[in-house]
Every structure is written in structure tokens, then in C-alpha cells.
CSV table of C-alpha atoms and ligand atoms in Angstrom, one decimal:
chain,number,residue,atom,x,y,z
A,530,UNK,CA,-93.1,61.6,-15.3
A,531,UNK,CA,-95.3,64.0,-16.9
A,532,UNK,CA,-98.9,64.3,-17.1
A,533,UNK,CA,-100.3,61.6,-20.5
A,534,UNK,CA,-101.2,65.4,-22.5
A,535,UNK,CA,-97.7,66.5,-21.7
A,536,UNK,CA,-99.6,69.7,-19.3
A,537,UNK,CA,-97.6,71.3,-16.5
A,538,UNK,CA,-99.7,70.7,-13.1
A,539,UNK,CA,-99.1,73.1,-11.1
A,540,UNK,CA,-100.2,72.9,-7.5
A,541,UNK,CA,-100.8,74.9,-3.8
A,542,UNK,CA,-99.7,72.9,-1.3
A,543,UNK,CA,-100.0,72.9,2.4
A,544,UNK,CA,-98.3,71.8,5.3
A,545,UNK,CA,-99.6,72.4,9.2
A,546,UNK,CA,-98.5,69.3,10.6
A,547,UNK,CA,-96.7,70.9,13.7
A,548,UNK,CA,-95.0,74.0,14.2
A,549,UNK,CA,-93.9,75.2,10.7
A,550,UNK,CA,-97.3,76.8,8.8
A,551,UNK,CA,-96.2,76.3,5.4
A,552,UNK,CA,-96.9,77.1,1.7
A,553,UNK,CA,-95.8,76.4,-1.7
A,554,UNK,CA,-96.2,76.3,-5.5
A,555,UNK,CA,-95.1,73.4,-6.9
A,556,UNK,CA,-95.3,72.9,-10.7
A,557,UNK,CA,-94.6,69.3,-11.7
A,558,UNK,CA,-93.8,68.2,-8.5
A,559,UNK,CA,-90.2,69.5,-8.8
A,560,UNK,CA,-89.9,73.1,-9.5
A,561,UNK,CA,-90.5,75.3,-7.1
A,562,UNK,CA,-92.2,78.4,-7.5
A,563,UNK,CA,-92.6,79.8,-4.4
A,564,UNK,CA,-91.9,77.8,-0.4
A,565,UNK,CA,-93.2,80.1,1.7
A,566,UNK,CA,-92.5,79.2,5.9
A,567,UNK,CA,-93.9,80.9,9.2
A,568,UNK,CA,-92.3,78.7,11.9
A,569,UNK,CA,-93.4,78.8,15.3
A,570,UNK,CA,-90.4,77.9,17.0
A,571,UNK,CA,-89.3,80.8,18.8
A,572,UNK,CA,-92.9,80.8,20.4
A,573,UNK,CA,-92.7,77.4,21.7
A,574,UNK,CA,-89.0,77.7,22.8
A,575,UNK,CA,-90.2,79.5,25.8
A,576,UNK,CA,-91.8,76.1,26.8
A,577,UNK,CA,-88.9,73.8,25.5
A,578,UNK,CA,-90.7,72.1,23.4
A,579,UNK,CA,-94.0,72.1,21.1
A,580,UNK,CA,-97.8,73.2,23.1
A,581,UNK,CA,-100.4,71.6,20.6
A,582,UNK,CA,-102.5,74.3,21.5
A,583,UNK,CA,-100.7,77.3,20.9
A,584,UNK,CA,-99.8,75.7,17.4
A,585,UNK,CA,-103.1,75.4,16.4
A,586,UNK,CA,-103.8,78.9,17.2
A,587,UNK,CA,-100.8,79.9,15.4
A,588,UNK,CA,-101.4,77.8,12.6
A,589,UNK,CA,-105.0,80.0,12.5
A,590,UNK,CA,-103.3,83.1,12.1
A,591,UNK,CA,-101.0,82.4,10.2
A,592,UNK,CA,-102.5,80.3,7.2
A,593,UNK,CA,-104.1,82.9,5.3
A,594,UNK,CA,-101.2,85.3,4.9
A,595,UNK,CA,-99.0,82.1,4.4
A,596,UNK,CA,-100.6,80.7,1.3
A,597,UNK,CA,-101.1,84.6,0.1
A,598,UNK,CA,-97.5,85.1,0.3
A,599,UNK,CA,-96.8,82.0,-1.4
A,600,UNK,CA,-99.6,83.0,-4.6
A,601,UNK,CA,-97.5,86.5,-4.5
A,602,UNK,CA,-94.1,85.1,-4.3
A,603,UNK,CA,-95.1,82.3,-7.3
A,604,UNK,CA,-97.0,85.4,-8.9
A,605,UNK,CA,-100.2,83.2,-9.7
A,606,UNK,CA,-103.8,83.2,-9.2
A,607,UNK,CA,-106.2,80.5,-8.5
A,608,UNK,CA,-107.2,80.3,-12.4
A,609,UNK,CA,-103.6,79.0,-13.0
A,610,UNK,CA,-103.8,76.6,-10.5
A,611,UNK,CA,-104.3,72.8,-11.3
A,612,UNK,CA,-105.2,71.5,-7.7
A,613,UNK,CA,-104.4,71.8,-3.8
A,614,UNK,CA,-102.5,69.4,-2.2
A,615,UNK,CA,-102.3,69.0,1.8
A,616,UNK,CA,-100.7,67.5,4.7
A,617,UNK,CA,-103.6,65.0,5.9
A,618,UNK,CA,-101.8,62.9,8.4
A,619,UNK,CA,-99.8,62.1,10.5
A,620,UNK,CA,-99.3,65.1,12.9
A,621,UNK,CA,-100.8,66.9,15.5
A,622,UNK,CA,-104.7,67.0,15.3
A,623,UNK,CA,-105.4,70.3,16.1
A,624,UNK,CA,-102.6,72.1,13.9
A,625,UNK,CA,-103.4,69.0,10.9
A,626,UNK,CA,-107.2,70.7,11.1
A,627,UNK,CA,-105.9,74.0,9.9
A,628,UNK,CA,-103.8,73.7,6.8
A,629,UNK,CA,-107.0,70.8,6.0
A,630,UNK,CA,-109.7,73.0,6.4
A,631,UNK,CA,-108.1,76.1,4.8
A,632,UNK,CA,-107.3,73.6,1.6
A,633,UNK,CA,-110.9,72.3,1.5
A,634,UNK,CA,-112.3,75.6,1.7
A,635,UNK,CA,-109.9,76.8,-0.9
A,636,UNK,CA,-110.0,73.8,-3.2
A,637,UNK,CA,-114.2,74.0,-3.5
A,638,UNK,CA,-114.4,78.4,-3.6
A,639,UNK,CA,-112.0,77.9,-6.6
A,640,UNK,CA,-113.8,74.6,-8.0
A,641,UNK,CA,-109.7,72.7,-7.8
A,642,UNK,CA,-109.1,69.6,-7.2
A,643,UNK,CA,-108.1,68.2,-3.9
A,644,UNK,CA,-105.0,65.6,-2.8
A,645,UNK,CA,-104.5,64.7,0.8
A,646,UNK,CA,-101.1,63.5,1.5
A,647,UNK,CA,-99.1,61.4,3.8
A,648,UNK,CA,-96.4,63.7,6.0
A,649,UNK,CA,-93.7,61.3,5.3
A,650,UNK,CA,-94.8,60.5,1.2
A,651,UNK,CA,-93.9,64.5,1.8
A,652,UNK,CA,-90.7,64.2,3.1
A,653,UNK,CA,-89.4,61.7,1.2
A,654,UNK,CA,-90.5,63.7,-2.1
A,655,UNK,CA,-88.5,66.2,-1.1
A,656,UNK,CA,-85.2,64.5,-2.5
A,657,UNK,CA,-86.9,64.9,-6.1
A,658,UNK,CA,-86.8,68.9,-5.4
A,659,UNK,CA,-84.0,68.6,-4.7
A,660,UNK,CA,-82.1,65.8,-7.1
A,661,UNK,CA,-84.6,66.4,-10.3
A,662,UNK,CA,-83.0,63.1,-11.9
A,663,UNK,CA,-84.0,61.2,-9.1
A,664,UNK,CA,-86.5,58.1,-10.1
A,665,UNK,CA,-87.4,55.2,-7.8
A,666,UNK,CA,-86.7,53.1,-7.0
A,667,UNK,CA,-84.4,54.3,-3.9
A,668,UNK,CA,-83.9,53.3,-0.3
A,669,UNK,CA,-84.5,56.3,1.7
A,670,UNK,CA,-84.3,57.2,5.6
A,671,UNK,CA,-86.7,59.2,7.4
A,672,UNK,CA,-85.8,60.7,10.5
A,673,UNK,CA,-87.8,63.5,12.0
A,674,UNK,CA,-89.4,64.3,15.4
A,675,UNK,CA,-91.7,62.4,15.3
A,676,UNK,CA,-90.8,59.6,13.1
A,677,UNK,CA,-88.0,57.6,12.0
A,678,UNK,CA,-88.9,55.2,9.2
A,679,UNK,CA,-86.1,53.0,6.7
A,680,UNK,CA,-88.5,52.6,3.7
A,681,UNK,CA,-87.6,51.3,-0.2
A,682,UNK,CA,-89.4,53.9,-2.6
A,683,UNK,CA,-90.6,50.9,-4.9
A,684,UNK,CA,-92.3,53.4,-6.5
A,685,UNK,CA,-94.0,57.4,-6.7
A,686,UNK,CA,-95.8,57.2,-3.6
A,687,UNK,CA,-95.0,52.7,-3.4
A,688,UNK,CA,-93.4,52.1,-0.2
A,689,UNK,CA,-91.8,48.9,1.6
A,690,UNK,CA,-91.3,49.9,4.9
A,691,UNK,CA,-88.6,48.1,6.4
A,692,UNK,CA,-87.9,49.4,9.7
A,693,UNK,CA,-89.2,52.0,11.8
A,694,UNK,CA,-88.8,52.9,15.7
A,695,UNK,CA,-90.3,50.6,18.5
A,696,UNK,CA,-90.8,54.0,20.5
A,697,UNK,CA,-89.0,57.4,20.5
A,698,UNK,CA,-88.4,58.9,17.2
A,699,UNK,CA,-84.9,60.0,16.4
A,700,UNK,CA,-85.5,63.8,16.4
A,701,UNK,CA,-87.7,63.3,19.4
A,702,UNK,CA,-84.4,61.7,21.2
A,703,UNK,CA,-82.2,64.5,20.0
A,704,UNK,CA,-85.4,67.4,21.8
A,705,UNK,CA,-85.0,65.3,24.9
A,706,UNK,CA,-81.1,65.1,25.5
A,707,UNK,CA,-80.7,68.7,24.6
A,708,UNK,CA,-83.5,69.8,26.9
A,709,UNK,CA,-81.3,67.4,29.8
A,710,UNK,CA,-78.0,69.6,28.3
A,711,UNK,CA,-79.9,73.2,29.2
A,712,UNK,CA,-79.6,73.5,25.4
A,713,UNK,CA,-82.7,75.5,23.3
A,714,UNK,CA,-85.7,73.9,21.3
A,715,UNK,CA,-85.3,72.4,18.4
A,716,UNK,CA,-82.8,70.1,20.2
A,717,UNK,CA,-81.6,68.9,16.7
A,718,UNK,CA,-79.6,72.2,15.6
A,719,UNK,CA,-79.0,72.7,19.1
A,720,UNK,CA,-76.9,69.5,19.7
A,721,UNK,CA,-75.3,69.6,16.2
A,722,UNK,CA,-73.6,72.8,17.0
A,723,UNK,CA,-72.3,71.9,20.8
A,724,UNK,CA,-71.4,68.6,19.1
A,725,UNK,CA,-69.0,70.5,16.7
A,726,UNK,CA,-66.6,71.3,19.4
A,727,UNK,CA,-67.0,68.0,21.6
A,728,UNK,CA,-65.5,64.8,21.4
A,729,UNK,CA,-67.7,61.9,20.5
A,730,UNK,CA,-65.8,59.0,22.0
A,731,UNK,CA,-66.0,60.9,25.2
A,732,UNK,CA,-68.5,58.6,26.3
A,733,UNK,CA,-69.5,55.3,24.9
A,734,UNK,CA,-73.4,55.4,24.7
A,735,UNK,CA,-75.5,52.4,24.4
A,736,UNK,CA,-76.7,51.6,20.2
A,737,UNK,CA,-80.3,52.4,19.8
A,738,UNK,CA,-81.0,48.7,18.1
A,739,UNK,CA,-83.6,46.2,18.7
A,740,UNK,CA,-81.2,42.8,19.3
A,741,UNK,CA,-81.7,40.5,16.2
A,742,UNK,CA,-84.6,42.9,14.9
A,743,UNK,CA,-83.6,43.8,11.2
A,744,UNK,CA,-83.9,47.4,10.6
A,745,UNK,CA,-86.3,48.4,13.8
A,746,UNK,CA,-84.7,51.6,16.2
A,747,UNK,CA,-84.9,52.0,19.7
A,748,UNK,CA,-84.3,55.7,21.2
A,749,UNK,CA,-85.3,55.0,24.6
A,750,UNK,CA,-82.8,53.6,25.8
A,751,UNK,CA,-80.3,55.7,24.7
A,752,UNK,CA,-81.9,58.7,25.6
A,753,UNK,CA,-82.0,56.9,29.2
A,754,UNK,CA,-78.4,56.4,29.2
A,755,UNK,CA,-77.7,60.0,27.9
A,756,UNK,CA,-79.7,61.3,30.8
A,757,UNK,CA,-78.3,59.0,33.3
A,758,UNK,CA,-75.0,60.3,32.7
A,759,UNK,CA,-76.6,64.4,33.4
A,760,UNK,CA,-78.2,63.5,36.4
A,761,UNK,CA,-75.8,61.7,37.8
A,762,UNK,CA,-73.5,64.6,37.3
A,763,UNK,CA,-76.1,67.2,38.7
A,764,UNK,CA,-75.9,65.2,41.8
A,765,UNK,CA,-73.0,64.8,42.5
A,766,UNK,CA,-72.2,68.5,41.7
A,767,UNK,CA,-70.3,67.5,38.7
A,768,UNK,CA,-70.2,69.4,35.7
A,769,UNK,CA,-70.0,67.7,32.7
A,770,UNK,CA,-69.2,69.3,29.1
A,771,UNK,CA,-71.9,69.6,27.2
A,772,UNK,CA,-70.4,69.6,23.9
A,773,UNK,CA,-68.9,66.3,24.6
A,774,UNK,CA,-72.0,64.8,25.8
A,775,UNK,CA,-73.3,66.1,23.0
A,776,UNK,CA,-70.9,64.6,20.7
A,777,UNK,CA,-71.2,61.6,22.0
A,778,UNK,CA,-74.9,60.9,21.8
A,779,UNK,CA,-75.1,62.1,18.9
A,780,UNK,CA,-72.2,59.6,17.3
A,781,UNK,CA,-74.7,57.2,18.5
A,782,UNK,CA,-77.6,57.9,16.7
A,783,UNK,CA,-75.5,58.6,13.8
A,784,UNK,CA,-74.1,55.4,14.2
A,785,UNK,CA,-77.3,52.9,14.0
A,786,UNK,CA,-78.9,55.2,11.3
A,787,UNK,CA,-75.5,54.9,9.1
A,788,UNK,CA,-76.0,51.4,10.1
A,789,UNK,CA,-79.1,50.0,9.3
A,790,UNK,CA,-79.0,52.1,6.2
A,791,UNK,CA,-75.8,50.9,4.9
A,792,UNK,CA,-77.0,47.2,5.6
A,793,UNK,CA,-80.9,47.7,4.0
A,794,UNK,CA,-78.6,48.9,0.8
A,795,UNK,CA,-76.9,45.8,0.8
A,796,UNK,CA,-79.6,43.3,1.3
A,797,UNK,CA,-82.0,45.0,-1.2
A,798,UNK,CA,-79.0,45.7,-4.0
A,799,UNK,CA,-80.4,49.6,-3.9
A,800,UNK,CA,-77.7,51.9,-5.8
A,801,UNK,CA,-79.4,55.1,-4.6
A,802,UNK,CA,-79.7,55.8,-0.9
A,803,UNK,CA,-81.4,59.3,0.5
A,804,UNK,CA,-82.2,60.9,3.2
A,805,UNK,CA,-85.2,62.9,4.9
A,806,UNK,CA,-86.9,64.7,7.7
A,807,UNK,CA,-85.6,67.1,10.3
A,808,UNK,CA,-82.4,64.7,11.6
A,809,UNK,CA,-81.7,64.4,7.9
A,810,UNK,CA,-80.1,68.4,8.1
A,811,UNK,CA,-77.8,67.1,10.8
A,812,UNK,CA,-73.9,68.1,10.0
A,813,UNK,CA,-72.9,64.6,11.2
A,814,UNK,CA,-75.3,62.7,9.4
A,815,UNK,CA,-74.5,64.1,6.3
A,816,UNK,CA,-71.0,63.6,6.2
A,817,UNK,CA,-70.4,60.1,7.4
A,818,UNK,CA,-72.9,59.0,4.9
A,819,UNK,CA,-71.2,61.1,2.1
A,820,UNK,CA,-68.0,59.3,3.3
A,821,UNK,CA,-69.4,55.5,3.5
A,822,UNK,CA,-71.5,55.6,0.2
A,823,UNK,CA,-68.5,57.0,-1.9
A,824,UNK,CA,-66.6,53.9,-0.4
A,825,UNK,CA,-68.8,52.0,-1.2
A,826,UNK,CA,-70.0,53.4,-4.6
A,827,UNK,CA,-73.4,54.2,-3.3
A,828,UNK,CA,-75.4,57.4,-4.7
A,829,UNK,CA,-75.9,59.2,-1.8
A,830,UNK,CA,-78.6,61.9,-1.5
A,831,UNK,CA,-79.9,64.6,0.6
A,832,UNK,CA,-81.6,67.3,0.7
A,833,UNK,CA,-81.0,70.8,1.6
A,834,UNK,CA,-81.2,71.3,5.3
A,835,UNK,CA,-84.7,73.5,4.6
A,836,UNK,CA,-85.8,71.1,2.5
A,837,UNK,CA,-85.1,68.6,5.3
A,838,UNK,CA,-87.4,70.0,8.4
A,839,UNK,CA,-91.2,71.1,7.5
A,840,UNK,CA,-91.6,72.6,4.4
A,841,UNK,CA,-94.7,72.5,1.7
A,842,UNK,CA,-92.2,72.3,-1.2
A,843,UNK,CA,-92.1,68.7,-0.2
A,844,UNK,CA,-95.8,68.6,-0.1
A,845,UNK,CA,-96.2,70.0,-3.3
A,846,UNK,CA,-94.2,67.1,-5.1
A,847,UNK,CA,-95.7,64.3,-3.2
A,848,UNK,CA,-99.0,66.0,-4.1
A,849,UNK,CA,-98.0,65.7,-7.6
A,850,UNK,CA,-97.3,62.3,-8.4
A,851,UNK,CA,-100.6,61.6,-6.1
A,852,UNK,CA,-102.1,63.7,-8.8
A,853,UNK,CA,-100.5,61.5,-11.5
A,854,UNK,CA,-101.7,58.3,-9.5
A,855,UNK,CA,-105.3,59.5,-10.2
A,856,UNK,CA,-105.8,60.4,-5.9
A,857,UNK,CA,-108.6,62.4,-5.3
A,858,UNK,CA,-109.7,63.5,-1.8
A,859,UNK,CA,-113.1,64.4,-1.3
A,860,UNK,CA,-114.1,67.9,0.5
A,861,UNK,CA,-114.7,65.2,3.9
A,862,UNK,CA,-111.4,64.7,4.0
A,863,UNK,CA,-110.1,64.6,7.7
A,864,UNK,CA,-107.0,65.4,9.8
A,865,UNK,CA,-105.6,62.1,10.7
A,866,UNK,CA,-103.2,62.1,13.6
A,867,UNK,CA,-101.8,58.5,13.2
A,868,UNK,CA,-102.1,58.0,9.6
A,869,UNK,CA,-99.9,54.5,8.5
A,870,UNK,CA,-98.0,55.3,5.6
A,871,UNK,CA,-99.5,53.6,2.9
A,872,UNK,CA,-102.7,53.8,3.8
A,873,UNK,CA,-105.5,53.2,0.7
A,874,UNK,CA,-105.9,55.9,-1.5
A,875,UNK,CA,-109.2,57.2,-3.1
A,876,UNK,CA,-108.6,57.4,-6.7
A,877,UNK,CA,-110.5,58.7,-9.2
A,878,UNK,CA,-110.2,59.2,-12.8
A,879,UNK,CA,-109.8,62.0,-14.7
A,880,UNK,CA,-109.6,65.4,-12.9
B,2336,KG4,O1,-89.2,67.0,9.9
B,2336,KG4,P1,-89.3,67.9,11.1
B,2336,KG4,O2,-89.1,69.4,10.8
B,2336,KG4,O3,-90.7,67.8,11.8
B,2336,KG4,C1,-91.3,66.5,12.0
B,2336,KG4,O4,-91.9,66.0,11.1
B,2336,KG4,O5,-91.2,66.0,13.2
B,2336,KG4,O6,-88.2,67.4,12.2
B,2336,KG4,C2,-88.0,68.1,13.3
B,2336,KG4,C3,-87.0,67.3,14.1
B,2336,KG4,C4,-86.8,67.9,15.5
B,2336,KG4,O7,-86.8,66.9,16.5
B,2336,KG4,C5,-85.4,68.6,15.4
B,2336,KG4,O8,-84.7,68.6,16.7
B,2336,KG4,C6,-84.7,67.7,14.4
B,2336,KG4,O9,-85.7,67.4,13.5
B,2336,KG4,N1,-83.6,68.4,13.8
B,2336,KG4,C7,-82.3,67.9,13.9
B,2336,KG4,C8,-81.6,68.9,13.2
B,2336,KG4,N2,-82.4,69.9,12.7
B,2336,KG4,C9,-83.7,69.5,13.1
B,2336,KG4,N3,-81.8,66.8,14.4
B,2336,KG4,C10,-80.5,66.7,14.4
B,2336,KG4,N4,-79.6,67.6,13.8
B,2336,KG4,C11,-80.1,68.7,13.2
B,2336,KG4,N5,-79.3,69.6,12.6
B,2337,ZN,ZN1,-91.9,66.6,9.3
């Protein structure tokens, strides 16, 4: 899809949404001129997880030589630029507020247009960096700390959401466990490597589905189980091995994702099935779904693994076809922590 003149857009985009202060120049909403990330999380590893308010203050420091760094890198200037696109929603507040207020501030001192967008329309997007032929529509998985959505891509920005968790997010379950397992934060990486040398039918974990609910998750109770098992263990004075705990909860999660996706493919007749979000970089994930979709002639697709977790890339091509869709955000444009996917978008036409 190009612009109706034929023009490259080429856009900043922003991403502050939790711990990774991101920048990048986008042009067309697939090629990538620059994807500039400070991440945070050795900071927050000393506390095991993410403190809001040190990312916020993080996010402050960092912005400015972020996006600078990205101009550099991209080797533009702000009278080549076409627009500024930013994470608006859904995240947390106080880290949101940065990466929105620097891009508001930025779009009006260089008179650019502004396009809030949706953290997940980010990650998803991310699969056309990645797969340039890629066109909806596409059934595509997003699993990520702090969500874990099975949505068909009807269309640029058009989504059905059919399923989505009833509580803990799939990366959020993966934090949890490792934390139980002594292991470091981000629990994701951390269990896919201990996982590599455990077995995962050491332990048979509960399946994190909702009984006779289509394509819902549930992470709680896994997680439950999973820590059951380690405390159980801790009192008794049993040791366990971590990597096949690991292993094990892990082939569980894999399992119902695999799952529901496999079965949202076949009732909607999608050809092209993709992946997003932080969980989407897991090892495991990746090749059992390689395996099933080439038995079943499926196109699978996925991302590169730092394409996967936070990036602006991704917000630089969901920025574009918002762009192309005519979405405008005015300079009161807010960081919204629970922003629904799909939400109403301002439009506005021409630039
Ligand atoms: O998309 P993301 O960077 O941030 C959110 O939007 O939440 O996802 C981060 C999540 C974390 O929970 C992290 O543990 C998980 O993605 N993650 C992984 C892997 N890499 C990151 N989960 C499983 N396996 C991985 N290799
Ligand atoms: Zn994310």
C-alpha cells in the first residue's frame, strides 16, 4: 500500500510503553532506517521485575538521546520527516507519558503530523518488517507481558479479536515461574534457556484453557500449579531441577497457544498465521509452530526475536498505515493505560 501520489512517508516513531525507551525511522511502514533501543532491564533486574517509577524516570533520561540516535543512525533531519508516530496505549501510565509528551512536543516544534497508536496494532505490524509481502488478512497471536491476544488482521489496523486472556498474560506467567525458579528478570529468556536442557514431560502441568470457552487463556492456574510444585519442594527440603520445571511449564504454555492458534486457523480458513510480542521470541514456540504449519500447509510467520519484545520499528509501521487510514491525533492526545484495541480513531483528511 502506498501513499495515492505514490510519496515515501517516512516517519519517527516512539515507543515507552514499559522498560524498553525506543526509537525508530520507519519509511513506508516497512523499511527501516534506523531502531534505536535503551532497555532498562538490567536496572529493574535488581528488583525482579519492572518499578513503574524508576521506568518513568528512566524513560526521562533517556528519550532525548534515543530519538537523537535514531535521526543520526537514519541520517535525517526533521525537514525530511513526514510525521511522528507514538505508543498511546496500553502500558504503564507513567513511562506511556514520556515517549507521548516528547512526540507532541516534537510533532508541533517541527509543525509534523501526529499518530497515536495502539501497543499491540504495534506489535502485530511488526511481521510486515519483517515479511515485506505480508498483506492481510492473517491470523496472528499476540503474546507479551502484558498481553496475550488471538486476533484475525481483517485488515491494516482491522482487527477481530477472537480470544484473549481472562487474567495473567502469557509473558507475565513466564516472569512469575522464573522468579519461583531463582531464575533472572525477563523470565521469558530466562526459562527458554533452562528449558533447553530439561525435560518437558517431567511434569504434567495443568492446560491454561477456559473449559468450552473458544479461544480465551487462563495463566493463573498454571502458574499456581507451577508454584505449587516449588514450594512444596522448598518445604520439604527437596530440590527440584530447574530446567525440568522449566521445560515443563513451558511445554504448557506452548501447548494451548499452538492450540488455539492451530484451531482459529481452521475455523476461520486463514492461510497465513504469525506471531508477536515478547513470548513470540521463545525457542519453543517457534519451532513447534514451524513444525505444525508446514504439516499442515500453513504459512507460518514470525518475527525476529528483536522485533518480537519492545521495539519502535514496530511502531513505525503501525504508524504508517494509521497514516494511510487518514488518523490524526491532536497535540491533547493522552497516555492511555488500558487502551481496548480497536478503539475509535480520529481521522482526518488530508495531512
Ligand atoms: O512485548 P514485550 O517486550 O513487552 C510487553 O509488551 O509486555 O514482552 C515482554 C515479555 C516478558 O514477559 C518476557 O519474559 C517475555 O516477553 N519474553 C519471553 C521470551 N523473551 C521475552 N517469553 C518466553 N520466551 C522468550 N524467549
Ligand atoms: Zn510489548
Amino acid at each position: 500500500m502506498m501513499t495515492p501520489d505514490g510519496k515515501d512517508i517516512t516517519l519517527l516513531a516512539i515507543e515507552s510503553s514499559c522498560d524498553e525507551t525506543a526509537a525508530a525511522v520507519v519509511r513506508n511502514g516497512r523499511q527501516v532506517l534506523s531502531d534505536v533501543i535503551y532497555s532498562q532491564i538490567a536496572v529493574h533486574r535488581a528488583y525482579g521485575g519492572v518499578v513503574p517509577e524508576i521506568a518513568s524516570r528512566k524513560h526521562v533520561e533517556a528519550i532525548e538521546p534515543c530519538v537523537r540516535a535514531a535521526l543520526d543512525e537514519a541520517g535525517l533531519s526533521a525537514d525530511r520527516l513526514d510525521g511522528v508516530t507514538v505508543t498511546s496505549g496500553p502500558g504503564l501510565v507513567g513511562a506511556l507519558l514520556v515517549g507521548v509528551s516528547f512526540a507532541k512536543a516534537y510533532a508541533y516544534a517541527a509543525g509534523l503530523p501526529l499518530v497515536g497508536v495502539h501497543h499491540i496494532d504495534g506489535h502485530i505490524s511488526a511481521n510486515y518488517i519483517e515479511t515485506p509481502s505480508l498483506e492481510p488478512p492473517f491470523l496472528c497471536l499476540v503474546a507479551s507481558g502484558g498481553h496475550s491476544h488471538l486476533v484475525y488482521v481483517k485488515d491494516y489496523g482491522v482487527y477481530d479479536i477472537l480470544g484473549q486472556t481472562r487474567d495473567d498474560a502469557a509473558g507475565e506467567a513466564f516472569d512469575k515461574v522464573a522468579r519461583a525458579l531463582g531464575l533472572p528478570y525477563p523470565g521469558g529468556p530466562s526459562i527458554d534457556q533452562a528449558a533447553a536442557k530439561g525435560d518437558p514431560k517431567a511434569y504434567h502441568f495443568p492446560q491454561a484453557k477456559i473449559d468450552g470457552a473458544s479461544f480465551d487463556f487462563s495463566f493463573s492456574g498454571l502458574k499456581s500449579a507451577v508454584l505449587n510444585v516449588i514450594h512444596q519442594a522448598q518445604q520439604k527440603k527437596e530440590t527440584i531441577s530447574v530446567p525440568d520445571v522449566a521445560a515443563s511449564f513451558q511445554y504448557a504454555v506452548v501447548d494451548v497457544l499452538t492450540e488455539h492458534l492451530l484451531r482459529a486457523a481452521q475455523e476461520t480458513g486463514a492461510q497465513t498465521v504469525a506471531i508477536a510480542g515478547g513470548v513470540a521470541s521463545n525457542t519453543a514456540l517457534r519451532e513447534r509452530l514451524t513444525a505444525e504449519c508446514t504439516e499442515r500447509n500453513l504459512r507460518f510467520l514470525c518475527p525476529r526475536p528483536v522485533l518480537c519484545t519492545d521495539n519502535a520499528a514496530m511502531i513505525g509501521a503501525a504508524g504508517y498505515y494509521a497514516f494511510l487510514r487518514g488518523v490524526r491525533s491532536e497535540l491533547s492526545l493522552n497516555a492511555e493505560p488500558n487502551l481496548p484495541l480497536g478503539s475509535r480513531e480520529r481521522r482526518f483528511h488530508g495531512r
